[in-house]
CSV table of C-alpha atoms in Angstrom, one decimal:
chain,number,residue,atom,x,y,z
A,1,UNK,CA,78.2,89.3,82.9
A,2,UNK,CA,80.5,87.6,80.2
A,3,UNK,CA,79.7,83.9,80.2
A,4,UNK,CA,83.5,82.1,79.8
A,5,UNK,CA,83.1,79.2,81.5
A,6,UNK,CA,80.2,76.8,80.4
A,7,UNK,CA,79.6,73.1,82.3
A,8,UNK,CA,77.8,70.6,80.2
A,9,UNK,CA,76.3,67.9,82.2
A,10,UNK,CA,75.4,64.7,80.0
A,11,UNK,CA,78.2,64.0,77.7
A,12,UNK,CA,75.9,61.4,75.7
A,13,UNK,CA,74.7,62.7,71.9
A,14,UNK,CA,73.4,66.1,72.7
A,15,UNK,CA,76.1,66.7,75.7
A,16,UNK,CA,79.3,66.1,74.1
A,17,UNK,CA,77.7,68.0,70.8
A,18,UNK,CA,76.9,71.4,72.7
A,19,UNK,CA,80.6,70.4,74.4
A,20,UNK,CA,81.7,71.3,71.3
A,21,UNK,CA,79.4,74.2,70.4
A,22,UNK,CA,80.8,76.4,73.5
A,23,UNK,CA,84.2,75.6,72.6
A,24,UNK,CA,84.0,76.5,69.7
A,25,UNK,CA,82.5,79.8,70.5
A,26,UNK,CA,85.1,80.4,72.3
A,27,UNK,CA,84.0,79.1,75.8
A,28,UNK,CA,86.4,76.8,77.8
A,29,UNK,CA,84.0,73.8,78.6
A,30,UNK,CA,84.3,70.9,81.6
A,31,UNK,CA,81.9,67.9,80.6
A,32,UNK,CA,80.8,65.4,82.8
A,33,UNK,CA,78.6,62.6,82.7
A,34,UNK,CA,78.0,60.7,86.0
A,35,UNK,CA,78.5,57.1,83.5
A,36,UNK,CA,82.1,57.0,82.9
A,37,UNK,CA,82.0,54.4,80.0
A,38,UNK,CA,79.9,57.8,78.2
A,39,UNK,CA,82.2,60.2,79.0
A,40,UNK,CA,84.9,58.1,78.0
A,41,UNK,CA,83.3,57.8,74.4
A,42,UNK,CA,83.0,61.8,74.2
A,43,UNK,CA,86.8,63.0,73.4
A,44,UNK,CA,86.4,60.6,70.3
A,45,UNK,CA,82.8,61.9,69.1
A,46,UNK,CA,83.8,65.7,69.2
A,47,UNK,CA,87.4,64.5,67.3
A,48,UNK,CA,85.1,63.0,64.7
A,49,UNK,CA,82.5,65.7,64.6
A,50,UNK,CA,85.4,68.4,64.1
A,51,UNK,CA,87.0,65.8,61.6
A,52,UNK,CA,84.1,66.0,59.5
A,53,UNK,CA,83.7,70.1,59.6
A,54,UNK,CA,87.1,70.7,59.0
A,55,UNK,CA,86.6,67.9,55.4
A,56,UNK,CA,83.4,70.8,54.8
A,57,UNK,CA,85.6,73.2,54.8
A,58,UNK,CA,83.9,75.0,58.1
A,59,UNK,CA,86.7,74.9,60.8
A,60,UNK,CA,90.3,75.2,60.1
A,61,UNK,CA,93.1,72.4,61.5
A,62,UNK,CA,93.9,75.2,64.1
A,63,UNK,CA,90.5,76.2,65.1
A,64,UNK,CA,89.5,72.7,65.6
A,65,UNK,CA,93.0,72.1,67.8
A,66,UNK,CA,92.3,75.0,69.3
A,67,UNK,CA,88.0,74.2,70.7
A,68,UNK,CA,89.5,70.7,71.9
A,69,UNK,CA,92.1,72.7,74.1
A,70,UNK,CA,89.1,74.4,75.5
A,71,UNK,CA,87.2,71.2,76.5
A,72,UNK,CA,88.2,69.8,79.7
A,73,UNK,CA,86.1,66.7,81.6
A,74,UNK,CA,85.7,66.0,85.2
A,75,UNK,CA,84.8,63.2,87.3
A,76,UNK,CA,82.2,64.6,89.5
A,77,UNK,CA,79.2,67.4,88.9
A,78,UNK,CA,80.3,69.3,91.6
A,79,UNK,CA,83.6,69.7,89.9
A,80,UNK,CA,82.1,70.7,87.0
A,81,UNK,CA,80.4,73.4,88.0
A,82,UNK,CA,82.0,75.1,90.9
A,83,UNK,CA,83.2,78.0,88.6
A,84,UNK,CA,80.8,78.3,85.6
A,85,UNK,CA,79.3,81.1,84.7
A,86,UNK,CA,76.9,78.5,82.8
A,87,UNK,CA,75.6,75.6,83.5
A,88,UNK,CA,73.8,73.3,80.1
A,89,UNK,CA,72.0,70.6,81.4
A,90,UNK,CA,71.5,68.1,79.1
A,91,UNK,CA,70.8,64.7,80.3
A,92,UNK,CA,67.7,62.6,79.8
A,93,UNK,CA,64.2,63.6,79.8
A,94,UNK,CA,63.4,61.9,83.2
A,95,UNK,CA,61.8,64.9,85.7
A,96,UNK,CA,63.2,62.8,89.2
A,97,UNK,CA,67.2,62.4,87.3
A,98,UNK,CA,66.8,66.2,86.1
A,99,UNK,CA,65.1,67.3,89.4
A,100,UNK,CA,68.4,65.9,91.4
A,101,UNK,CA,71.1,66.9,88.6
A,102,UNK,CA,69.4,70.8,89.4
A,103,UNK,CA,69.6,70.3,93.0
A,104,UNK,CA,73.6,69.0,92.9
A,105,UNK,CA,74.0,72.0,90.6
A,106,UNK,CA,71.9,74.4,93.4
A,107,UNK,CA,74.7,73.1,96.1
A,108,UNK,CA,77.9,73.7,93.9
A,109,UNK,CA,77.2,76.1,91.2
A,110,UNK,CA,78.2,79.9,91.9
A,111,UNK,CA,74.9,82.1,92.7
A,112,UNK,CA,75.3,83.6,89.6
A,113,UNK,CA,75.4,81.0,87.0
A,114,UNK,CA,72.8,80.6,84.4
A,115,UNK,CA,71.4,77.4,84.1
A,116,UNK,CA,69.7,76.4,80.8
A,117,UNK,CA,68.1,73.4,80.1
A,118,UNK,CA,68.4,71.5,76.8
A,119,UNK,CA,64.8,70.0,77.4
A,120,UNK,CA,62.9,69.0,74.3
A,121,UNK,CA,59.4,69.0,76.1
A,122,UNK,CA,59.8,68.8,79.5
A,123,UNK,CA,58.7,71.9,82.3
A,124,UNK,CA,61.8,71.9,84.1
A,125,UNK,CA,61.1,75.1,86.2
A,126,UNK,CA,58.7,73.4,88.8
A,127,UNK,CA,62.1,71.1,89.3
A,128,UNK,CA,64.5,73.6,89.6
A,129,UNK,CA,65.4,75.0,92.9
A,130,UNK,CA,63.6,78.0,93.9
A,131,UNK,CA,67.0,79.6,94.5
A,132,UNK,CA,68.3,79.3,91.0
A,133,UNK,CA,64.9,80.3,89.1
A,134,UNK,CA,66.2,83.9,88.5
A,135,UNK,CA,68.8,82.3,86.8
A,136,UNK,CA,67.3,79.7,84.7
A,137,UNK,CA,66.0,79.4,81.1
A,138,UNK,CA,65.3,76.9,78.2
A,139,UNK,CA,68.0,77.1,76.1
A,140,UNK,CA,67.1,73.9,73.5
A,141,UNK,CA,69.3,72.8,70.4
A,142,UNK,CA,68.7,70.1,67.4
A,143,UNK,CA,70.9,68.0,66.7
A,144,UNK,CA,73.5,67.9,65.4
A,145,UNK,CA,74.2,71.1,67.4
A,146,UNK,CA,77.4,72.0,65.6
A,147,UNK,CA,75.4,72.2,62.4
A,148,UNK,CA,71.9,73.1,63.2
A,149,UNK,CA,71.9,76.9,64.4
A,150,UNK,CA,68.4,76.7,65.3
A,151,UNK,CA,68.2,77.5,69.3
A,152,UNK,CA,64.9,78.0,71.5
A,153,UNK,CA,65.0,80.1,74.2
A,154,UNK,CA,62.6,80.3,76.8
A,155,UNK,CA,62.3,81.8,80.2
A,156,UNK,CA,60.6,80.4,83.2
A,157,UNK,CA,58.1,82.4,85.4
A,158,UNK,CA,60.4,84.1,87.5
A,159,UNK,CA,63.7,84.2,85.2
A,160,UNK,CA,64.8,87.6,85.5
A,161,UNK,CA,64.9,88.7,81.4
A,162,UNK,CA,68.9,89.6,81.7
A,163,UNK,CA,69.4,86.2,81.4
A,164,UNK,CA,67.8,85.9,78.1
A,165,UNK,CA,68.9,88.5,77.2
A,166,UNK,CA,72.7,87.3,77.6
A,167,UNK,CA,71.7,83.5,76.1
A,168,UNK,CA,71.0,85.5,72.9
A,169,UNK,CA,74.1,87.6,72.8
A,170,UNK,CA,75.9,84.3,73.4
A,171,UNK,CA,74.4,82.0,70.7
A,172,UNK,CA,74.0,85.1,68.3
A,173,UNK,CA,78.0,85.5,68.7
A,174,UNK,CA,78.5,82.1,67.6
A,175,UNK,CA,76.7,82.9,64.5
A,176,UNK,CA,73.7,80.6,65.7
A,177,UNK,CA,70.4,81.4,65.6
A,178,UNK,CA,67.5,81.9,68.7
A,179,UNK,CA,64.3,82.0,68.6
A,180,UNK,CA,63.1,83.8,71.9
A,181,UNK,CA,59.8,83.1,73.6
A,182,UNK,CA,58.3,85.0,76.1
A,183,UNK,CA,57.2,82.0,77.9
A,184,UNK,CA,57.9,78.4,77.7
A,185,UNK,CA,56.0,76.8,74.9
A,186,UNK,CA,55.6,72.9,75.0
A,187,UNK,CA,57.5,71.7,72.0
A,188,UNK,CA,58.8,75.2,70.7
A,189,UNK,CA,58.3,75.7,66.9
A,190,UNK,CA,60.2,73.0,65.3
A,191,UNK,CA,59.5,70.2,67.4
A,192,UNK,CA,55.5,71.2,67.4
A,193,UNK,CA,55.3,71.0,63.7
A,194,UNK,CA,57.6,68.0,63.7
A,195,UNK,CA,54.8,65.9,66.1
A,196,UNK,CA,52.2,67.3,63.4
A,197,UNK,CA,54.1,65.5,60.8
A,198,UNK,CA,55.2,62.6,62.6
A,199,UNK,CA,51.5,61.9,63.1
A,200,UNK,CA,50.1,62.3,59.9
A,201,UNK,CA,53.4,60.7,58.4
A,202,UNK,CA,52.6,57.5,61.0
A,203,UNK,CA,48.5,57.8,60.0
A,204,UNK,CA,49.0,57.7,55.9
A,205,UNK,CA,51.3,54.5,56.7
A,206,UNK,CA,49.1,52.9,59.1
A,207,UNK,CA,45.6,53.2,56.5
A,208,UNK,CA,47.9,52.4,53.6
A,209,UNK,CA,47.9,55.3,51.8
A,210,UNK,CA,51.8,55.8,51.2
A,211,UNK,CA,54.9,54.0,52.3
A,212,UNK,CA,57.8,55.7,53.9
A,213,UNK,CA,59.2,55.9,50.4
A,214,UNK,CA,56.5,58.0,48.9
A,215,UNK,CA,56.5,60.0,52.1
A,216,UNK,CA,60.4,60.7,51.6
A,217,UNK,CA,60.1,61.9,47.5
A,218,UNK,CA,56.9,64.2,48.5
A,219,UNK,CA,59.2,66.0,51.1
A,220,UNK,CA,62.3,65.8,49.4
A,221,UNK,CA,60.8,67.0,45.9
A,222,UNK,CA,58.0,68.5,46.9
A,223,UNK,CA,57.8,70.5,50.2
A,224,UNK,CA,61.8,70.8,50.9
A,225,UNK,CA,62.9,73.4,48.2
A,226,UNK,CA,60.1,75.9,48.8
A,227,UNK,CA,60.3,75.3,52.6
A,228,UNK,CA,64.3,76.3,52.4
A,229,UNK,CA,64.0,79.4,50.3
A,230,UNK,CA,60.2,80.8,51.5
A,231,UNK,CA,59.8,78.9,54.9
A,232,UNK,CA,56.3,78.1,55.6
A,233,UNK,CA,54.8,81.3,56.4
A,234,UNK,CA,56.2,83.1,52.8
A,235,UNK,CA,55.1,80.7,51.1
A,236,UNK,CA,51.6,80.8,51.8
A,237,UNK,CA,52.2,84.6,50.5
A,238,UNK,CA,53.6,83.2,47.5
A,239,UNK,CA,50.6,80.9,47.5
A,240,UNK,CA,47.6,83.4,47.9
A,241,UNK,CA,45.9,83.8,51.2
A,242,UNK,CA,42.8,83.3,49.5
A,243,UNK,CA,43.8,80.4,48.0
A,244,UNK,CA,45.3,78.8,51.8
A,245,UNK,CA,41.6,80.3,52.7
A,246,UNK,CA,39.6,77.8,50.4
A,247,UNK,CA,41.5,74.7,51.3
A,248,UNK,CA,41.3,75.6,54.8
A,249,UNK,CA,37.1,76.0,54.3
A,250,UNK,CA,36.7,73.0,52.0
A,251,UNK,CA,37.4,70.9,55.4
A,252,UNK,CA,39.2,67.8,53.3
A,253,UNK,CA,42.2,67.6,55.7
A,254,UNK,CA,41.2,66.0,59.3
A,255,UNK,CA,44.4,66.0,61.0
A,256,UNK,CA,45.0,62.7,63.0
A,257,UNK,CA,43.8,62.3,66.4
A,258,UNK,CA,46.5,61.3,69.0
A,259,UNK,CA,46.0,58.4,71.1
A,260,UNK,CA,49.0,58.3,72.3
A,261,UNK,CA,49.4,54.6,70.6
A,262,UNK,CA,51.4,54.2,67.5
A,263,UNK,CA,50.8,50.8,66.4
A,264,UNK,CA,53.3,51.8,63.1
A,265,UNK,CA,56.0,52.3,65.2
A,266,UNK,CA,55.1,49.2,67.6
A,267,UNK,CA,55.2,46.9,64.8
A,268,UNK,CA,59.1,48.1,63.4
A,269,UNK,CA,60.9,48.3,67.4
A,270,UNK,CA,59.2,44.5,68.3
A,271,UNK,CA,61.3,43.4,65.2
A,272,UNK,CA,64.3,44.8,66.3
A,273,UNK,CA,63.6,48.3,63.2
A,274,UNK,CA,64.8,50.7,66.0
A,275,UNK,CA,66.5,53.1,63.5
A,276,UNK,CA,69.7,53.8,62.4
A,277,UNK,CA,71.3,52.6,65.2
A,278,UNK,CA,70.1,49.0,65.3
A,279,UNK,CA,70.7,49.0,61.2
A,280,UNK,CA,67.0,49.5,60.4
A,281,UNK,CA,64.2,51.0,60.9
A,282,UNK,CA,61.0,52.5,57.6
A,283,UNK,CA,64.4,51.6,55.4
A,284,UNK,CA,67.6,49.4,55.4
A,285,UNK,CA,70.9,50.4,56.1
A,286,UNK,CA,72.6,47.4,56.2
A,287,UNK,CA,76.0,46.4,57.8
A,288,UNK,CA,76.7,50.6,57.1
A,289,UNK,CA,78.7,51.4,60.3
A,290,UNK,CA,76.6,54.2,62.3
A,291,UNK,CA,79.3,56.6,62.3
A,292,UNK,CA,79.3,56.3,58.7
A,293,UNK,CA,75.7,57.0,58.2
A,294,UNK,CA,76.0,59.9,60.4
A,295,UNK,CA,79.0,61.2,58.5
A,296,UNK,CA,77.5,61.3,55.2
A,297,UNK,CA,74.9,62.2,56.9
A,298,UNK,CA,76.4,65.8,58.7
A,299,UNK,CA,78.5,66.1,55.4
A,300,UNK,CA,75.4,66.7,53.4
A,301,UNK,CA,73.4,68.8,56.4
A,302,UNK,CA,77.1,71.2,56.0
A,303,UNK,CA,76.6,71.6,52.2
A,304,UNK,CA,72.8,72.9,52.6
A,305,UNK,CA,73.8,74.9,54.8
A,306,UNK,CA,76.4,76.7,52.9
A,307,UNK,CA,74.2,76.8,49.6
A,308,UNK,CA,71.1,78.1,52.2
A,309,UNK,CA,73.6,81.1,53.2
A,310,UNK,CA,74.6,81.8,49.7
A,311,UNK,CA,70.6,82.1,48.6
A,312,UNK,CA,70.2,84.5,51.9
A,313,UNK,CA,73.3,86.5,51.0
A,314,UNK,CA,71.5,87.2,47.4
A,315,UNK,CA,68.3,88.2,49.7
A,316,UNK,CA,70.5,90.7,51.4
């Protein structure tokens, strides 16, 4: 079936992001958010989001117009939905708020819509309605969505592989990019090797081995250039398997144990070092207005990408 019509529920920063994605790949989109003061906020977020691709250089002044003429927003879920072909759920990671968001979307959703979850690490198919698990899949984006292609896509036990199958045609259309797993993996890929580092990043910091600065310049300068061009797997090609072989044998990497405390992290949130956000978090930011940071921010994501698709091109 051609999916034409996509409802986004959860208009917060993932929602009104993927909002955007469907539009503009051509979808026409209703978003909703059961907090009005969010959804509210969403028309100006997508403006400044398409402000900032068409100042790349990656969306004209007409395609921009034309993805915001696709976006429509409704007051209630069941308006939302009641003639999607597909149905993104992307609220938070709370299994009783998702379980009853799935079953609003079991009452008004046509039989045939697809309904993909945006979960990072959640298995949503034991809340889904056993109705709709033919038609329901992973379907998980980084943000921000409109600049990271990366997409998993999972199925659940019983989601019949035509669904998948037309995820992938969808998201490959847009020029994104899936990955497709044949079953759902906790944590995908990306987000698996990001916990990895997140706990060994949290671990050098904690036994005062590095600060976040010297964890910053040994990514930035050391691990992010190779990464970009070989990935991880190349490069251990480009490395010698014999060589990974040895350092793997020579046992003097014990990755951290997780305890499910992080005292690192503990210490920064009690004073208020939330993150960007709050103005601080490992580093300063300062009276910088958030959309500011994120701006620079998405600007330089946007010229990466467009020097990472010129190396590929030379690949080709």
């Amino acid at each position: 079936m051609a999916i034409e019509r996509v409802a986004v529920l959860g208009a917060g920063t993932m929602g009104h992001a993927l909002a955007l994605v469907h539009a503009l790949g051509g979808c026409h989109v209703t978003l909703y958010d059961h907090a009005p003061e969010i959804l509210a906020r969403a028309p100006s977020l997508i403006q400044t989001a398409l402000a900032t691709l068409q100042e790349a250089g990656t969306e004209s002044a007409v395609s921009a117009k034309a993805a915001v003429e696709r976006i429509a927003y409704a007051d209630t879920l069941a308006a939302a939905v009641e003639a999607a072909d597909l149905v993104v759920e992307a609220v938070i990671e709370d299994p009783e708020i998702k379980r009853a968001v799935f079953a609003q979307v079991d009452a008004h959703a046509p039989a045939a819509a697809i309904l993909a979850s945006n979960t990072s690490y959640l298995d949503v198919f034991p809340l889904i309605p056993n109705a709709r698990q033919s038609r329901a899949a992973v379907a998980h984006w980084y943000t921000p969505p409109y600049i990271v292609d990366l997409v998993d896509l999972a199925p659940g036990p019983d989601t019949d592989h035509q669904v998948i199958t037309e995820l992938r045609a969808l998201y490959e259309g847009f020029g994104k990019v899936p990955v497709v797993f044949d079953t759902l993996v906790p944590g995908y890929v990306a987000n698996r090797l990001q916990a990895a580092l997140n706990l060994e990043c949290l671990r050098m910091i904690e036994d005062g081995w590095a600060t976040p600065e010297t964890i910053d310049l040994s990514i930035q300068h050391g691990l992010v250039h190779r990464l970009a061009v070989l990935g991880h797997m190349r490069k251990m090609d480009f490395t010698g398997l014999e060589m990974v072989r040895n350092g793997i044998a020579g046992r003097s990497y014990q990755p951290p144990e997780n305890t499910g405390e992080t005292p690192v992290l503990d210490r920064l949130i009690a004073a208020g070092r939330s993150g960007v956000r709050a103005g601080a978090g490992f580093f300063d930011y300062g009276d910088a207005p958030v959309e500011t940071l994120f701006h620079a921010r998405d600007l330089k994501l946007l010229r990466l990408k467009a020097l990472f698709a010129d190396l590929k091109e030379e690949d080709r």
